[in-house]
Amino acid sequence: MQTLQHGISCRATVVGVQGPFLFDPYTRVYFEFVPTGSAQAVRGCHIERRASVEVAMVLPATGGQIQVAYLPEDPQTAVIGKLLGAAHSA
């Protein structure tokens, strides 16, 4: 993941968590952050494809702070690093 390796790291606020719904089995974590040098917040979405029971153990609450990484030239491609990545290595 180029964004995690070469991106800028910053704090983001979780603005929503959407669990699996109808025919969509994935959980989504929506977050907002303000890129360095920008006056406006950017909203991102992390789509988690692991089983919902596994995901529920590592998800933050709405309003919680998380660490994200983004490429300065394309902040819309921000990704969550440690929050869900730590669970992959466990």
PDB file of C-alpha atoms in Angstrom:
ATOM      1  CA  MET A   1       0.000   0.000   0.000  1.00  0.00           C
ATOM      2  CA  GLN A   2       1.771   3.052  -1.303  1.00  0.00           C
ATOM      3  CA  THR A   3      -0.406   5.422   0.716  1.00  0.00           C
ATOM      4  CA  LEU A   4       0.559   3.809   4.038  1.00  0.00           C
ATOM      5  CA  GLN A   5       4.246   3.657   3.144  1.00  0.00           C
ATOM      6  CA  HIS A   6       4.703   7.082   1.530  1.00  0.00           C
ATOM      7  CA  GLY A   7       1.729   9.116   2.702  1.00  0.00           C
ATOM      8  CA  ILE A   8       1.354  11.756   5.368  1.00  0.00           C
ATOM      9  CA  SER A   9      -0.088  10.534   8.638  1.00  0.00           C
ATOM     10  CA  CYS A  10      -2.709  12.548  10.528  1.00  0.00           C
ATOM     11  CA  ARG A  11      -5.603  12.226  12.966  1.00  0.00           C
ATOM     12  CA  ALA A  12      -9.124  11.772  11.650  1.00  0.00           C
ATOM     13  CA  THR A  13     -12.519  11.673  13.316  1.00  0.00           C
ATOM     14  CA  VAL A  14     -14.882   8.773  12.726  1.00  0.00           C
ATOM     15  CA  VAL A  15     -18.158  10.273  11.485  1.00  0.00           C
ATOM     16  CA  GLY A  16     -20.054   7.034  10.978  1.00  0.00           C
ATOM     17  CA  VAL A  17     -19.931   3.260  10.945  1.00  0.00           C
ATOM     18  CA  GLN A  18     -22.285   1.315   8.692  1.00  0.00           C
ATOM     19  CA  GLY A  19     -22.634  -2.388   9.272  1.00  0.00           C
ATOM     20  CA  PRO A  20     -23.629  -4.982   6.700  1.00  0.00           C
ATOM     21  CA  PHE A  21     -27.018  -4.231   5.145  1.00  0.00           C
ATOM     22  CA  LEU A  22     -29.259  -6.416   2.971  1.00  0.00           C
ATOM     23  CA  PHE A  23     -27.096  -7.768   0.129  1.00  0.00           C
ATOM     24  CA  ASP A  24     -24.003  -5.769   1.114  1.00  0.00           C
ATOM     25  CA  PRO A  25     -21.913  -7.896   3.522  1.00  0.00           C
ATOM     26  CA  TYR A  26     -19.252  -5.242   4.209  1.00  0.00           C
ATOM     27  CA  THR A  27     -18.750  -2.797   7.060  1.00  0.00           C
ATOM     28  CA  ARG A  28     -17.861   0.804   6.211  1.00  0.00           C
ATOM     29  CA  VAL A  29     -16.027   3.279   8.446  1.00  0.00           C
ATOM     30  CA  TYR A  30     -16.496   6.910   7.382  1.00  0.00           C
ATOM     31  CA  PHE A  31     -13.952   9.454   8.618  1.00  0.00           C
ATOM     32  CA  GLU A  32     -13.012  13.123   8.153  1.00  0.00           C
ATOM     33  CA  PHE A  33      -9.677  14.885   8.366  1.00  0.00           C
ATOM     34  CA  VAL A  34      -8.138  18.173   7.250  1.00  0.00           C
ATOM     35  CA  PRO A  35      -5.100  17.675   4.998  1.00  0.00           C
ATOM     36  CA  THR A  36      -2.061  19.840   5.715  1.00  0.00           C
ATOM     37  CA  GLY A  37      -2.455  23.213   4.020  1.00  0.00           C
ATOM     38  CA  SER A  38      -6.164  22.759   3.351  1.00  0.00           C
ATOM     39  CA  ALA A  39      -9.037  24.728   4.843  1.00  0.00           C
ATOM     40  CA  GLN A  40     -11.639  22.051   4.182  1.00  0.00           C
ATOM     41  CA  ALA A  41     -12.139  18.597   5.616  1.00  0.00           C
ATOM     42  CA  VAL A  42     -11.973  15.540   3.393  1.00  0.00           C
ATOM     43  CA  ARG A  43     -14.295  12.603   3.989  1.00  0.00           C
ATOM     44  CA  GLY A  44     -13.004   9.095   3.441  1.00  0.00           C
ATOM     45  CA  CYS A  45     -14.491   5.637   3.631  1.00  0.00           C
ATOM     46  CA  HIS A  46     -12.793   2.402   4.618  1.00  0.00           C
ATOM     47  CA  ILE A  47     -14.556  -0.737   3.384  1.00  0.00           C
ATOM     48  CA  GLU A  48     -13.804  -3.679   5.634  1.00  0.00           C
ATOM     49  CA  ARG A  49     -14.233  -7.078   4.007  1.00  0.00           C
ATOM     50  CA  ARG A  50     -13.585  -9.308   7.033  1.00  0.00           C
ATOM     51  CA  ALA A  51     -16.361 -11.106   8.906  1.00  0.00           C
ATOM     52  CA  SER A  52     -18.538  -8.705  10.906  1.00  0.00           C
ATOM     53  CA  VAL A  53     -17.831 -10.471  14.233  1.00  0.00           C
ATOM     54  CA  GLU A  54     -14.088 -10.030  13.715  1.00  0.00           C
ATOM     55  CA  VAL A  55     -14.545  -6.386  12.667  1.00  0.00           C
ATOM     56  CA  ALA A  56     -16.793  -5.467  15.614  1.00  0.00           C
ATOM     57  CA  MET A  57     -13.905  -6.071  18.008  1.00  0.00           C
ATOM     58  CA  VAL A  58     -11.688  -3.384  16.426  1.00  0.00           C
ATOM     59  CA  LEU A  59     -14.095  -0.691  15.243  1.00  0.00           C
ATOM     60  CA  PRO A  60     -13.990   2.752  16.866  1.00  0.00           C
ATOM     61  CA  ALA A  61     -17.112   4.553  17.999  1.00  0.00           C
ATOM     62  CA  THR A  62     -18.496   7.462  16.013  1.00  0.00           C
ATOM     63  CA  GLY A  63     -16.647  10.553  17.197  1.00  0.00           C
ATOM     64  CA  GLY A  64     -13.511   8.548  17.982  1.00  0.00           C
ATOM     65  CA  GLN A  65     -10.067   9.495  16.732  1.00  0.00           C
ATOM     66  CA  ILE A  66      -8.106   7.296  14.340  1.00  0.00           C
ATOM     67  CA  GLN A  67      -4.837   7.580  12.429  1.00  0.00           C
ATOM     68  CA  VAL A  68      -5.031   7.825   8.630  1.00  0.00           C
ATOM     69  CA  ALA A  69      -2.473   8.224   5.866  1.00  0.00           C
ATOM     70  CA  TYR A  70      -2.971  10.170   2.651  1.00  0.00           C
ATOM     71  CA  LEU A  71      -0.955  11.238  -0.360  1.00  0.00           C
ATOM     72  CA  PRO A  72      -0.568  15.046  -0.461  1.00  0.00           C
ATOM     73  CA  GLU A  73      -1.359  15.116  -4.170  1.00  0.00           C
ATOM     74  CA  ASP A  74      -4.537  13.055  -3.675  1.00  0.00           C
ATOM     75  CA  PRO A  75      -5.982  13.286  -0.133  1.00  0.00           C
ATOM     76  CA  GLN A  76      -9.206  11.594  -1.301  1.00  0.00           C
ATOM     77  CA  THR A  77      -7.344   8.273  -1.270  1.00  0.00           C
ATOM     78  CA  ALA A  78      -6.788   8.323   2.501  1.00  0.00           C
ATOM     79  CA  VAL A  79      -6.622   4.970   4.245  1.00  0.00           C
ATOM     80  CA  ILE A  80      -6.865   3.796   7.829  1.00  0.00           C
ATOM     81  CA  GLY A  81      -3.573   2.311   8.907  1.00  0.00           C
ATOM     82  CA  LYS A  82      -3.295   0.836  12.392  1.00  0.00           C
ATOM     83  CA  LEU A  83      -6.959   0.601  13.355  1.00  0.00           C
ATOM     84  CA  LEU A  84      -7.847  -2.313  11.136  1.00  0.00           C
ATOM     85  CA  GLY A  85      -4.373  -3.240   9.967  1.00  0.00           C
ATOM     86  CA  ALA A  86      -3.379  -4.336  13.479  1.00  0.00           C
ATOM     87  CA  ALA A  87      -6.140  -6.898  13.552  1.00  0.00           C
ATOM     88  CA  HIS A  88      -4.902  -8.434  10.278  1.00  0.00           C
ATOM     89  CA  SER A  89      -1.578  -9.331  11.857  1.00  0.00           C
ATOM     90  CA  ALA A  90      -3.085 -10.735  15.058  1.00  0.00           C
TER      91      ALA A  90
END
